[in-house]
Short mmCIF file of C-alpha atoms in Angstrom, two decimals:
data_model
loop_
_atom_site.label_atom_id
_atom_site.label_comp_id
_atom_site.label_asym_id
_atom_site.label_seq_id
_atom_site.Cartn_x
_atom_site.Cartn_y
_atom_site.Cartn_z
CA MET A 563 0.00 0.03 -0.01
CA PHE A 564 2.84 2.33 0.86
CA PHE A 565 4.37 1.65 -2.64
CA ILE A 566 1.17 2.75 -4.28
CA ILE A 567 0.89 5.95 -2.25
CA GLN A 568 4.57 6.77 -2.92
CA GLU A 569 4.22 6.26 -6.66
CA LEU A 570 0.93 8.28 -6.76
CA ILE A 571 2.69 11.23 -4.93
CA SER A 572 5.62 10.96 -7.35
CA PHE A 573 3.27 11.05 -10.35
CA LEU A 574 1.35 14.00 -8.94
CA ALA A 575 4.62 15.72 -8.36
CA ILE A 576 5.50 15.26 -11.99
CA LEU A 577 2.15 16.60 -13.07
CA LEU A 578 2.59 19.62 -10.89
CA TRP A 579 6.15 20.15 -12.13
CA VAL A 580 5.10 20.06 -15.78
CA PHE A 581 2.21 22.40 -14.96
CA LEU A 582 4.55 24.86 -13.22
CA LYS A 583 7.11 24.62 -16.06
CA THR A 584 4.48 25.26 -18.68
CA GLY A 585 3.02 27.97 -16.59
CA SER A 586 6.35 29.70 -16.39
CA ASP A 587 6.67 29.55 -20.17
CA PHE A 588 3.24 31.11 -20.52
CA TRP A 589 4.18 33.70 -17.91
CA LEU A 590 7.30 34.60 -19.75
CA ALA A 591 5.34 34.98 -23.00
CA HIS A 592 2.76 37.15 -21.12
CA TRP A 593 5.53 39.33 -19.65
CA SER A 594 7.19 39.87 -23.04
CA ASN A 595 3.85 40.74 -24.68
CA ASN A 596 2.78 43.17 -22.01
CA ALA A 597 6.09 44.67 -20.92
CA SER A 598 5.55 48.05 -22.56
CA THR A 599 1.87 48.48 -21.71
CA SER A 600 1.72 47.10 -18.20
CA GLU A 601 1.07 49.13 -15.07
CA HIS A 602 3.27 46.69 -13.13
CA GLY A 603 7.05 47.08 -12.93
CA ASN A 604 9.61 44.43 -13.74
CA GLY A 605 9.77 43.43 -10.09
CA TYR A 606 6.25 42.09 -10.20
CA TYR A 607 7.10 39.88 -13.25
CA TYR A 608 10.39 38.79 -11.81
CA GLY A 609 8.73 37.83 -8.53
CA ILE A 610 6.10 35.61 -10.16
CA TYR A 611 8.61 34.05 -12.51
CA ALA A 612 11.00 33.40 -9.59
CA ALA A 613 8.18 31.87 -7.54
CA LEU A 614 7.23 29.56 -10.37
CA GLY A 615 10.92 28.53 -10.76
CA ILE A 616 11.40 27.96 -6.99
CA ALA A 617 8.23 25.91 -6.73
CA SER A 618 9.31 23.86 -9.75
CA ALA A 619 12.72 23.16 -8.09
CA LEU A 620 11.07 22.10 -4.81
CA ILE A 621 8.69 19.72 -6.63
CA THR A 622 11.64 18.24 -8.51
CA PHE A 623 13.53 17.77 -5.29
CA LEU A 624 10.47 15.97 -3.74
CA ARG A 625 10.02 13.77 -6.82
CA VAL A 626 13.66 12.72 -6.88
CA GLY A 627 13.56 12.06 -3.17
CA PHE A 628 10.57 9.76 -3.53
CA VAL A 629 12.06 7.90 -6.48
CA THR A 630 15.37 7.52 -4.67
CA MET A 631 13.75 6.24 -1.47
CA ARG A 632 11.81 3.65 -3.52
CA GLY A 633 15.01 2.63 -5.25
CA ILE A 634 16.64 1.94 -1.90
CA GLN A 635 13.69 -0.10 -0.75
CA VAL A 636 13.78 -2.16 -3.91
CA SER A 637 17.49 -2.66 -3.67
CA ARG A 638 17.28 -3.76 -0.06
CA ASN A 639 14.48 -6.14 -0.86
CA LEU A 640 16.27 -7.61 -3.89
CA HIS A 641 19.51 -8.18 -1.94
CA ASN A 642 17.70 -9.90 0.92
CA GLN A 643 15.82 -12.20 -1.54
CA MET A 644 18.94 -12.99 -3.54
CA LEU A 645 20.93 -13.77 -0.35
CA THR A 646 18.16 -15.91 1.09
CA ARG A 647 17.92 -17.96 -2.09
CA ILE A 648 21.68 -18.42 -2.37
CA ILE A 649 22.02 -19.45 1.19
CA ARG A 650 19.10 -21.94 0.85
CA ALA A 651 20.46 -23.44 -2.39
CA PRO A 652 21.58 -27.07 -2.20
CA ILE A 653 25.36 -27.05 -1.93
CA ASN A 654 26.09 -30.00 -4.21
CA LEU A 655 23.81 -28.77 -6.96
CA PHE A 656 24.31 -25.03 -6.99
CA PHE A 657 27.78 -24.12 -5.75
CA ASP A 658 29.45 -26.88 -7.83
CA ARG A 659 27.88 -25.63 -11.09
CA VAL A 660 28.06 -21.91 -10.58
CA PRO A 661 31.52 -20.36 -10.29
CA LEU A 662 31.95 -17.86 -7.43
CA GLY A 663 32.94 -15.12 -9.89
CA ARG A 664 29.62 -15.42 -11.65
CA LEU A 665 27.82 -15.36 -8.35
CA ILE A 666 29.67 -12.22 -7.06
CA ASN A 667 29.28 -10.55 -10.52
CA ARG A 668 25.53 -11.23 -10.47
CA PHE A 669 25.13 -9.75 -7.05
CA ALA A 670 27.29 -6.73 -7.81
CA SER A 671 25.82 -6.01 -11.20
CA ASP A 672 22.21 -6.44 -10.19
CA LEU A 673 22.53 -4.29 -7.13
CA ASP A 674 24.47 -1.65 -8.98
CA LEU A 675 21.82 -1.49 -11.61
CA ILE A 676 19.06 -1.19 -9.06
CA ASP A 677 20.97 1.43 -7.01
CA THR A 678 22.28 3.67 -9.77
CA MET A 679 20.15 3.21 -12.92
CA LEU A 680 16.67 2.13 -11.99
CA PRO A 681 15.49 5.09 -9.88
CA PHE A 682 16.52 7.70 -12.44
CA ASN A 683 15.25 5.70 -15.40
CA PHE A 684 11.94 5.16 -13.68
CA GLY A 685 11.73 8.87 -12.96
CA GLY A 686 12.41 9.56 -16.61
CA ILE A 687 9.82 6.97 -17.77
CA MET A 688 7.27 8.79 -15.64
CA HIS A 689 8.41 12.29 -16.50
CA LEU A 690 8.96 12.19 -20.23
CA PRO A 691 5.50 11.21 -21.47
CA VAL A 692 3.80 13.78 -19.27
CA ASN A 693 6.23 16.49 -20.41
CA LEU A 694 5.80 15.50 -24.04
CA LEU A 695 2.00 15.65 -23.68
CA ALA A 696 2.27 19.07 -22.16
CA ARG A 697 4.46 20.31 -25.04
CA PHE A 698 1.86 19.00 -27.59
CA VAL A 699 -0.87 20.86 -25.69
CA VAL A 700 1.17 24.08 -25.82
CA CYS A 701 1.86 23.59 -29.58
CA CYS A 702 -1.89 23.04 -30.24
CA PHE A 703 -2.80 25.98 -28.03
CA ALA A 704 -0.33 28.18 -29.91
CA GLY A 705 -1.95 27.18 -33.18
CA THR A 706 0.71 24.97 -34.67
CA LEU A 707 -1.27 21.77 -35.32
CA TRP A 708 1.36 20.68 -37.98
CA ALA A 709 3.57 19.61 -35.05
CA LEU A 710 1.39 16.51 -34.54
CA PRO A 711 2.24 14.74 -37.82
CA LEU A 712 5.90 15.71 -37.38
CA ALA A 713 5.85 14.22 -33.96
CA MET A 714 4.44 10.99 -35.24
CA ILE A 715 7.22 10.73 -37.78
CA PHE A 716 9.82 11.30 -35.08
CA LEU A 717 8.18 8.72 -32.72
CA PHE A 718 8.36 6.12 -35.53
CA ILE A 719 12.01 6.90 -36.20
CA GLY A 720 12.72 6.78 -32.47
CA PHE A 721 11.11 3.39 -31.98
CA LYS A 722 13.08 2.03 -34.96
CA LEU A 723 16.41 3.34 -33.51
CA GLN A 724 15.55 1.99 -30.11
CA ARG A 725 15.07 -1.56 -31.41
CA ARG A 726 18.44 -1.40 -33.13
CA TYR A 727 20.11 0.08 -30.02
CA LEU A 728 18.70 -2.49 -27.63
CA ALA A 729 19.94 -5.43 -29.68
CA VAL A 730 23.48 -4.07 -29.65
CA TYR A 731 23.27 -3.06 -26.00
CA ARG A 732 22.21 -6.52 -24.85
CA GLU A 733 25.13 -8.18 -26.66
CA VAL A 734 27.65 -5.72 -25.21
CA PHE A 735 26.15 -6.22 -21.71
CA ARG A 736 26.40 -9.98 -22.01
CA LEU A 737 29.98 -9.73 -23.09
CA SER A 738 30.91 -7.39 -20.26
CA ASN A 739 29.30 -9.74 -17.81
CA PHE A 740 31.32 -12.60 -19.16
CA PHE A 741 34.53 -10.57 -18.75
CA TYR A 742 33.68 -9.61 -15.18
CA GLU A 743 32.82 -13.22 -14.27
CA SER A 744 36.16 -14.47 -15.41
CA PHE A 745 37.87 -11.53 -13.65
CA TYR A 746 36.12 -12.23 -10.36
CA SER A 747 36.84 -15.95 -10.62
CA LYS A 748 40.61 -15.25 -10.99
CA ILE A 749 40.62 -12.84 -8.08
CA ILE A 750 38.92 -15.37 -5.75
CA ARG A 751 41.42 -18.11 -6.66
#
């Protein structure tokens, strides 16, 4: 239940951040359009723009904090589950077949991935679609509907490039794991 609440707060923080960022863009446009005819001084416009920027920074700090806390919880849970399963594994079936270098590499690489990559990638996965949708709304609001077909073309190209990149990345990752397994095995001996 705590996980769902934490993720909901993180998603709401993303929505609020995108709203504040888009609002600051609109405020800047309003300021530049009304600078010469306004009864307010520049201090008024600076103050509101600064308040929007500070609120955006605080929301970003909260979102990163929630995502990082969840990453630590997932890492701790994964480590405990991995260690429990390794300790309970039958000695003659598991430890004779699996070299210690592979075991240490698996622990180290999985935990490193969870600790360093997963929280920030998860934050990006939640942030980027919402931000992209907000940019499309701004483009449509500004009257540039031609951006939608252009975006579809770029999405298609992006998915094609992603497929090609993932195939190469998986192979490189497999080869690097093989190297580290042999390296750890030699250090242990």
